[in-house]
Each structure stands twice: as structure tokens, then as C-alpha cells.
Tab-separated table of C-alpha atoms in Angstrom:
chain	number	residue	atom	x	y	z
A	1	MET	CA	0.000	0.000	0.000
A	2	THR	CA	1.355	3.394	-0.980
A	3	GLU	CA	2.354	5.743	1.836
A	4	ARG	CA	0.531	8.941	0.924
A	5	SER	CA	2.186	12.332	1.168
A	6	VAL	CA	1.892	15.718	-0.502
A	7	THR	CA	4.683	18.301	-0.754
A	8	HIS	CA	3.490	21.716	-1.922
A	9	ALA	CA	6.019	24.048	-3.543
A	10	THR	CA	6.092	27.020	-5.897
A	11	PHE	CA	8.795	28.248	-8.263
A	12	THR	CA	9.128	30.980	-10.868
A	13	LEU	CA	11.265	30.978	-14.008
A	14	GLU	CA	11.825	33.908	-16.340
A	15	GLN	CA	13.188	33.819	-19.847
A	16	THR	CA	13.463	36.591	-22.430
A	17	TYR	CA	12.963	35.817	-26.118
A	18	ASP	CA	13.844	37.845	-29.181
A	19	ALA	CA	10.268	37.535	-30.520
A	20	PRO	CA	7.152	39.588	-29.795
A	21	PRO	CA	4.510	38.341	-27.306
A	22	ALA	CA	2.098	37.326	-30.084
A	23	LYS	CA	4.704	34.968	-31.563
A	24	VAL	CA	5.658	33.440	-28.197
A	25	PHE	CA	1.993	33.025	-27.268
A	26	ASN	CA	1.379	31.329	-30.629
A	27	ALA	CA	4.020	28.723	-29.763
A	28	PHE	CA	1.630	27.617	-27.009
A	29	ALA	CA	-1.609	28.049	-28.981
A	30	ASP	CA	-0.598	26.304	-32.232
A	31	PRO	CA	-0.452	22.547	-31.553
A	32	ALA	CA	2.047	21.836	-34.358
A	33	ILE	CA	4.534	24.364	-32.959
A	34	LYS	CA	3.885	23.394	-29.349
A	35	ARG	CA	4.424	19.710	-30.075
A	36	ARG	CA	7.944	20.487	-31.362
A	37	TRP	CA	9.237	22.108	-28.184
A	38	TYR	CA	6.933	20.551	-25.590
A	39	VAL	CA	6.925	16.792	-26.243
A	40	GLU	CA	9.377	15.981	-29.038
A	41	GLY	CA	13.112	15.540	-28.529
A	42	GLU	CA	15.920	13.052	-28.884
A	43	GLY	CA	15.101	9.797	-27.131
A	44	TRP	CA	11.386	10.621	-26.660
A	45	GLN	CA	8.627	8.607	-28.335
A	46	VAL	CA	5.353	10.530	-28.542
A	47	GLU	CA	2.327	8.206	-28.524
A	48	GLU	CA	-0.327	10.920	-28.267
A	49	PHE	CA	-0.485	14.692	-28.264
A	50	THR	CA	-4.050	15.931	-28.594
A	51	GLY	CA	-6.107	18.723	-27.152
A	52	GLU	CA	-8.062	21.876	-27.549
A	53	PHE	CA	-6.484	25.196	-26.663
A	54	LYS	CA	-9.471	26.949	-25.086
A	55	VAL	CA	-10.732	27.675	-21.574
A	56	GLY	CA	-12.169	24.393	-20.315
A	57	GLY	CA	-10.263	22.482	-23.009
A	58	TYR	CA	-7.923	19.604	-22.237
A	59	GLU	CA	-4.571	18.495	-23.607
A	60	ARG	CA	-3.390	14.875	-23.407
A	61	SER	CA	0.220	13.827	-23.935
A	62	ARG	CA	1.425	10.234	-23.799
A	63	PHE	CA	5.116	9.530	-24.262
A	64	ARG	CA	8.060	7.384	-23.250
A	65	PHE	CA	11.764	8.047	-22.859
A	66	ARG	CA	13.911	5.430	-24.601
A	67	GLY	CA	11.220	2.756	-24.382
A	68	GLY	CA	10.615	3.271	-20.645
A	69	GLU	CA	7.333	3.433	-18.773
A	70	LEU	CA	4.381	5.314	-20.221
A	71	ILE	CA	4.359	8.941	-19.042
A	72	ARG	CA	1.039	10.819	-19.108
A	73	ASN	CA	0.389	14.555	-18.946
A	74	ASP	CA	-3.269	15.518	-18.495
A	75	THR	CA	-3.824	19.257	-18.767
A	76	THR	CA	-6.918	21.457	-18.440
A	77	TYR	CA	-6.873	25.113	-19.516
A	78	HIS	CA	-8.306	27.487	-16.918
A	79	ASP	CA	-7.538	30.978	-18.215
A	80	ILE	CA	-6.395	32.283	-21.588
A	81	VAL	CA	-5.862	35.963	-22.383
A	82	PRO	CA	-4.536	36.106	-25.957
A	83	ASN	CA	-0.884	37.224	-26.147
A	84	GLU	CA	-0.854	37.941	-22.402
A	85	ARG	CA	-1.570	34.973	-20.154
A	86	ILE	CA	-2.225	31.230	-20.002
A	87	ILE	CA	-3.137	29.328	-16.823
A	88	PHE	CA	-3.523	25.559	-16.852
A	89	ALA	CA	-3.583	22.712	-14.363
A	90	TYR	CA	-2.010	19.352	-15.115
A	91	THR	CA	-1.109	16.027	-13.620
A	92	MET	CA	1.890	13.878	-14.449
A	93	THR	CA	1.568	10.092	-14.196
A	94	ILE	CA	4.341	7.530	-14.681
A	95	GLY	CA	3.067	4.000	-15.166
A	96	GLU	CA	0.352	3.594	-12.528
A	97	ASN	CA	1.563	6.362	-10.215
A	98	ARG	CA	0.264	9.907	-10.320
A	99	ILE	CA	3.362	11.866	-9.309
A	100	SER	CA	2.116	15.464	-9.284
A	101	ALA	CA	-0.697	17.949	-9.797
A	102	SER	CA	0.212	21.546	-10.643
A	103	LEU	CA	-1.213	24.921	-11.509
A	104	THR	CA	0.986	26.768	-13.990
A	105	THR	CA	0.750	30.421	-15.020
A	106	PHE	CA	2.536	31.839	-18.066
A	107	GLU	CA	2.675	35.615	-18.403
A	108	PHE	CA	3.852	37.173	-21.683
A	109	LYS	CA	5.291	40.666	-21.105
A	110	PRO	CA	6.657	42.959	-23.838
A	111	ALA	CA	10.412	43.533	-23.356
A	112	GLY	CA	11.653	45.934	-26.040
A	113	ALA	CA	10.956	44.153	-29.316
A	114	GLY	CA	10.928	40.816	-27.512
A	115	THR	CA	9.069	39.027	-24.731
A	116	LYS	CA	9.762	38.340	-21.102
A	117	LEU	CA	8.048	35.050	-20.313
A	118	ILE	CA	7.294	34.404	-16.639
A	119	CYS	CA	6.421	30.835	-15.652
A	120	THR	CA	5.038	30.248	-12.149
A	121	GLU	CA	4.287	26.684	-11.123
A	122	GLN	CA	2.384	25.893	-7.938
A	123	GLY	CA	2.828	22.174	-7.486
A	124	ALA	CA	1.614	19.335	-5.298
A	125	PHE	CA	4.233	16.550	-5.470
A	126	LEU	CA	2.756	13.208	-4.531
A	127	ASP	CA	3.746	10.191	-2.468
A	128	GLY	CA	7.507	10.765	-2.783
A	129	TYR	CA	7.470	10.121	-6.549
A	130	ASP	CA	8.475	13.630	-7.639
A	131	ASN	CA	9.964	16.847	-6.310
A	132	VAL	CA	10.072	20.544	-7.097
A	133	GLU	CA	13.769	20.590	-8.046
A	134	ALA	CA	13.230	18.035	-10.815
A	135	ARG	CA	10.170	19.903	-12.050
A	136	GLU	CA	11.923	23.259	-12.127
A	137	GLY	CA	14.763	21.667	-14.074
A	138	GLY	CA	12.287	20.136	-16.518
A	139	TRP	CA	10.609	23.479	-17.231
A	140	GLY	CA	14.055	25.078	-17.630
A	141	HIS	CA	14.821	22.624	-20.443
A	142	LEU	CA	11.414	23.247	-22.026
A	143	LEU	CA	11.908	27.014	-22.019
A	144	GLU	CA	15.235	26.508	-23.809
A	145	ALA	CA	13.528	24.237	-26.346
A	146	LEU	CA	10.864	26.930	-26.834
A	147	GLY	CA	13.656	29.406	-27.620
A	148	ARG	CA	15.002	27.074	-30.331
A	149	ALA	CA	11.491	26.586	-31.773
A	150	LEU	CA	11.047	30.372	-31.996
A	151	GLN	CA	14.239	30.687	-34.045
A	152	SER	CA	13.435	27.941	-36.549
B	1	MET	CA	-9.099	47.390	-21.323
B	2	THR	CA	-8.332	45.353	-18.214
B	3	GLU	CA	-4.928	45.847	-16.603
B	4	ARG	CA	-3.668	42.279	-16.243
B	5	SER	CA	-1.956	41.065	-13.096
B	6	VAL	CA	-1.488	37.772	-11.249
B	7	THR	CA	-0.816	37.424	-7.536
B	8	HIS	CA	0.239	33.925	-6.494
B	9	ALA	CA	-0.312	32.868	-2.891
B	10	THR	CA	-0.692	29.694	-0.842
B	11	PHE	CA	-2.491	29.049	2.428
B	12	THR	CA	-3.261	26.040	4.598
B	13	LEU	CA	-6.257	25.499	6.892
B	14	GLU	CA	-6.720	22.624	9.311
B	15	GLN	CA	-9.918	21.522	10.970
B	16	THR	CA	-10.639	18.469	13.098
B	17	TYR	CA	-14.019	16.742	12.886
B	18	ASP	CA	-15.650	14.254	15.190
B	19	ALA	CA	-16.284	11.825	12.300
B	20	PRO	CA	-14.037	9.216	10.672
B	21	PRO	CA	-12.162	9.967	7.414
B	22	ALA	CA	-14.571	7.877	5.318
B	23	LYS	CA	-17.514	10.015	6.478
B	24	VAL	CA	-15.713	13.322	5.899
B	25	PHE	CA	-14.518	12.143	2.493
B	26	ASN	CA	-18.087	11.154	1.623
B	27	ALA	CA	-19.227	14.723	2.282
B	28	PHE	CA	-17.107	15.665	-0.755
B	29	ALA	CA	-17.939	12.620	-2.873
B	30	ASP	CA	-21.736	12.561	-2.434
B	31	PRO	CA	-23.187	15.469	-4.431
B	32	ALA	CA	-26.331	15.764	-2.280
B	33	ILE	CA	-24.263	16.167	0.902
B	34	LYS	CA	-21.668	18.390	-0.759
B	35	ARG	CA	-24.344	20.705	-2.150
B	36	ARG	CA	-25.599	21.378	1.388
B	37	TRP	CA	-22.334	22.706	2.807
B	38	TYR	CA	-20.617	23.893	-0.370
B	39	VAL	CA	-23.137	26.019	-2.256
B	40	GLU	CA	-26.323	26.357	-0.183
B	41	GLY	CA	-26.778	28.894	2.584
B	42	GLU	CA	-28.896	31.834	3.650
B	43	GLY	CA	-29.016	34.470	0.936
B	44	TRP	CA	-27.542	32.216	-1.768
B	45	GLN	CA	-29.517	31.183	-4.866
B	46	VAL	CA	-28.094	28.073	-6.521
B	47	GLU	CA	-28.779	28.002	-10.273
B	48	GLU	CA	-26.663	24.958	-11.066
B	49	PHE	CA	-24.623	22.384	-9.191
B	50	THR	CA	-23.616	19.497	-11.447
B	51	GLY	CA	-20.582	17.333	-11.883
B	52	GLU	CA	-18.885	14.006	-11.755
B	53	PHE	CA	-16.660	13.114	-8.821
B	54	LYS	CA	-13.907	11.223	-10.626
B	55	VAL	CA	-10.392	11.967	-11.861
B	56	GLY	CA	-10.829	14.047	-15.009
B	57	GLY	CA	-14.413	14.879	-14.010
B	58	TYR	CA	-15.710	18.417	-13.718
B	59	GLU	CA	-18.026	20.197	-11.314
B	60	ARG	CA	-19.989	23.314	-12.303
B	61	SER	CA	-21.611	25.640	-9.781
B	62	ARG	CA	-23.618	28.710	-10.729
B	63	PHE	CA	-25.036	30.884	-7.955
B	64	ARG	CA	-25.884	34.403	-6.839
B	65	PHE	CA	-25.819	36.125	-3.486
B	66	ARG	CA	-29.031	38.084	-2.786
B	67	GLY	CA	-29.794	38.531	-6.496
B	68	GLY	CA	-26.325	39.858	-7.329
B	69	GLU	CA	-24.113	39.003	-10.284
B	70	LEU	CA	-23.798	35.433	-11.473
B	71	ILE	CA	-20.897	33.652	-9.771
B	72	ARG	CA	-19.369	30.633	-11.495
B	73	ASN	CA	-17.131	27.917	-10.073
B	74	ASP	CA	-15.601	25.575	-12.676
B	75	THR	CA	-13.747	22.675	-11.093
B	76	THR	CA	-11.755	19.766	-12.536
B	77	TYR	CA	-10.721	16.806	-10.370
B	78	HIS	CA	-7.050	15.856	-10.728
B	79	ASP	CA	-6.419	13.283	-8.011
B	80	ILE	CA	-8.725	11.225	-5.803
B	81	VAL	CA	-7.529	8.656	-3.262
B	82	PRO	CA	-10.658	7.356	-1.502
B	83	ASN	CA	-10.850	8.450	2.154
B	84	GLU	CA	-7.365	9.999	1.948
B	85	ARG	CA	-6.950	12.779	-0.606
B	86	ILE	CA	-8.694	14.975	-3.174
B	87	ILE	CA	-6.908	17.450	-5.475
B	88	PHE	CA	-8.871	19.707	-7.797
B	89	ALA	CA	-8.315	22.889	-9.777
B	90	TYR	CA	-10.995	25.527	-10.128
B	91	THR	CA	-11.665	28.989	-11.412
B	92	MET	CA	-14.034	31.557	-9.938
B	93	THR	CA	-15.763	34.017	-12.261
B	94	ILE	CA	-18.024	36.917	-11.249
B	95	GLY	CA	-20.062	38.310	-14.119
B	96	GLU	CA	-17.629	38.524	-17.030
B	97	ASN	CA	-14.463	38.590	-14.924
B	98	ARG	CA	-12.423	35.509	-14.089
B	99	ILE	CA	-11.089	36.413	-10.653
B	100	SER	CA	-8.938	33.382	-9.755
B	101	ALA	CA	-7.550	29.993	-10.664
B	102	SER	CA	-6.515	27.653	-7.852
B	103	LEU	CA	-5.184	24.213	-7.099
B	104	THR	CA	-6.651	22.832	-3.889
B	105	THR	CA	-5.529	19.751	-1.956
B	106	PHE	CA	-7.619	18.136	0.774
B	107	GLU	CA	-5.915	15.533	2.966
B	108	PHE	CA	-8.011	13.379	5.305
B	109	LYS	CA	-5.932	12.147	8.273
B	110	PRO	CA	-7.207	9.908	11.075
B	111	ALA	CA	-7.170	11.779	14.413
B	112	GLY	CA	-8.346	9.429	17.172
B	113	ALA	CA	-11.907	8.480	16.189
B	114	GLY	CA	-12.153	11.624	14.084
B	115	THR	CA	-10.463	13.309	11.127
B	116	LYS	CA	-7.944	16.062	10.755
B	117	LEU	CA	-8.740	17.743	7.441
B	118	ILE	CA	-5.906	19.731	5.861
B	119	CYS	CA	-6.831	22.137	3.076
B	120	THR	CA	-3.996	23.664	1.039
B	121	GLU	CA	-4.901	26.165	-1.654
B	122	GLN	CA	-2.336	27.377	-4.187
B	123	GLY	CA	-4.018	30.315	-5.867
B	124	ALA	CA	-3.502	32.716	-8.760
B	125	PHE	CA	-5.571	35.831	-8.051
B	126	LEU	CA	-6.310	37.748	-11.216
B	127	ASP	CA	-6.365	41.362	-12.344
B	128	GLY	CA	-6.982	42.808	-8.878
B	129	TYR	CA	-10.440	41.203	-8.617
B	130	ASP	CA	-9.672	38.850	-5.728
B	131	ASN	CA	-7.112	38.224	-3.001
B	132	VAL	CA	-5.829	35.439	-0.812
B	133	GLU	CA	-7.247	36.864	2.449
B	134	ALA	CA	-10.802	36.773	1.080
B	135	ARG	CA	-10.300	33.251	-0.254
B	136	GLU	CA	-8.890	31.942	3.014
B	137	GLY	CA	-11.857	33.451	4.838
B	138	GLY	CA	-14.252	31.833	2.370
B	139	TRP	CA	-12.781	28.374	2.891
B	140	GLY	CA	-12.865	28.927	6.650
B	141	HIS	CA	-16.638	29.448	6.437
B	142	LEU	CA	-17.017	26.381	4.206
B	143	LEU	CA	-15.101	24.161	6.640
B	144	GLU	CA	-17.441	25.320	9.417
B	145	ALA	CA	-20.454	24.538	7.205
B	146	LEU	CA	-18.955	21.106	6.526
B	147	GLY	CA	-18.810	20.530	10.288
B	148	ARG	CA	-22.518	21.328	10.592
B	149	ALA	CA	-23.344	19.021	7.666
B	150	LEU	CA	-21.447	16.171	9.347
B	151	GLN	CA	-23.544	16.563	12.482
B	152	SER	CA	-26.923	16.583	10.746
């Protein structure tokens, strides 16, 4: 029987991109662009990436790393202000274990001709399966991948 | 045009009830019981209270206080461990304005013959329409109403 525990933690990441807010926002709103930086990458097999980018809409990702256990991301969109803000909640599940539930806010701020992107994640890390340091590192890699997607 | 802002804040409330965890949990899981303590009350008109208590399920509440503006609560359930834990995300909207998005964790811990209920809310309060003090006060009232529902 699983020993239940919840660790709550919040972190904020900021990254500045040489692209206007509308273009950075579009990299979240357009599923073909988002797929490139959000779920694809060397060693990752994407089994599903579907969803509807609207308030109340969901997004489902199913993937594996180098043939490992199935990893599931189940997201629901809670607030969308075009070119300015996205708030979503999501759970991560590895195999049979739900490892986290989080509320994530992205704010898109003009910064000269570019964009300052502020990511705030308020997470509940479950049953010892996950932790905030790993999550913050994961989002750091994603924000770098987003930067590469914006340049291509 | 609305000036956009997000204030992130977390609070925790604890309340002990003279009822076992399974009974307290059931006051969240059974929609007829939940309706009594969660949306009904003197001065409140409930226009809708529907949902499905399951992971991935939603709950919709629509209500007014003394004929005022329509208030909407849109909830999605992210994690349910029977008699032990519930995690959901929800937005509150008053009229046309979405005032918050939150991730809320309830933990049900045995305390003698009763239950210690721990409520942790990780909130994003939007555009100056809401604040963490008001939300913490609101949940405080709800946890008292839950206590009355458990006694009846």
C-alpha cells in the first residue's frame, strides 16, 4: 500500500525571447509548434499529443523516454488571455503512479521588441514520486527548447 | 481594457471533525451532501450544481448572493484517493471577470476516532479582482459549514 504524502512548492522561471509576445503566445496556442518544443526531442517517443487550446479544453500527452514506462500529462486550460496569459492545471503520471498535480501560469510581457516570459508553477508533489527541483529543471529545459522553436 | 496582473499565494487550513475519514470524504464525494455545505446557505440562490466526482471529471456551480451578479465555479478533479486525498483545480468568475484559478488539496488524516482535514490552496488571483485573504476566509466558512453538515 502506498504511503501517501503531498509536498506543496512554488517556483518561478523567467526567460526573455527575441520575438514579440504574439509569436511566443502562438508557440503555445498552435499545436504543431507546441508539439515540437513541448513533447518531441531526442530519445522521446510521442504516442499521443491531442487537445483543444481553449478555456475548459484539455490536452493529453502520452510519451516514453527510450522505451521506458508510459508517461502521461493531463492538462486542463483554466484561463487564456490572448498574447498575455495562459493558466492551466495538469497532472503527471508515470506508469500507474500519479506523481504530481500543478497549476501553472505563463505571463507574456513585452520587453523591447521581444518578450519576457514568466512561468510560475504551484505544485503538489505526490507520495515521494516527484519533487520541485526536478520539475523546475524540466521546465528550464522546455523554455530553452521553446527558444530554439522560436528561431526555426 | 483590463490591466492584467497575477498574484500567487498559498495558504493552509486545518480543521478536526468528530467523524471518521470515510464520512468526511463522503461529504465531498456525495453530491447531495456536498451541495448542502458547499453552495447552499442563507441568501444564496443556486442556479446549477452538477458534476462528476472522478479523476478528469468536472463540477460546475452557478449561484448568486441576494440577487447579485452570477458567480461561477468551474472545477476539474485531478487526483482522488478514496478516504485519503482529493486534489482539484478551479476557477471563480463573477459576471464577465475571471477572478482566480486555484489548485486545492484536501488531505483526510485519522485523528483518534475523528479526522484532521488539511486544506492547502495554491491560488492565482487575477487582475486585482480577488485576493488570498478573502479566499482563506471563504474556505474557513465552508469548513465550518462542513462541520454542521457532518452533524446533521
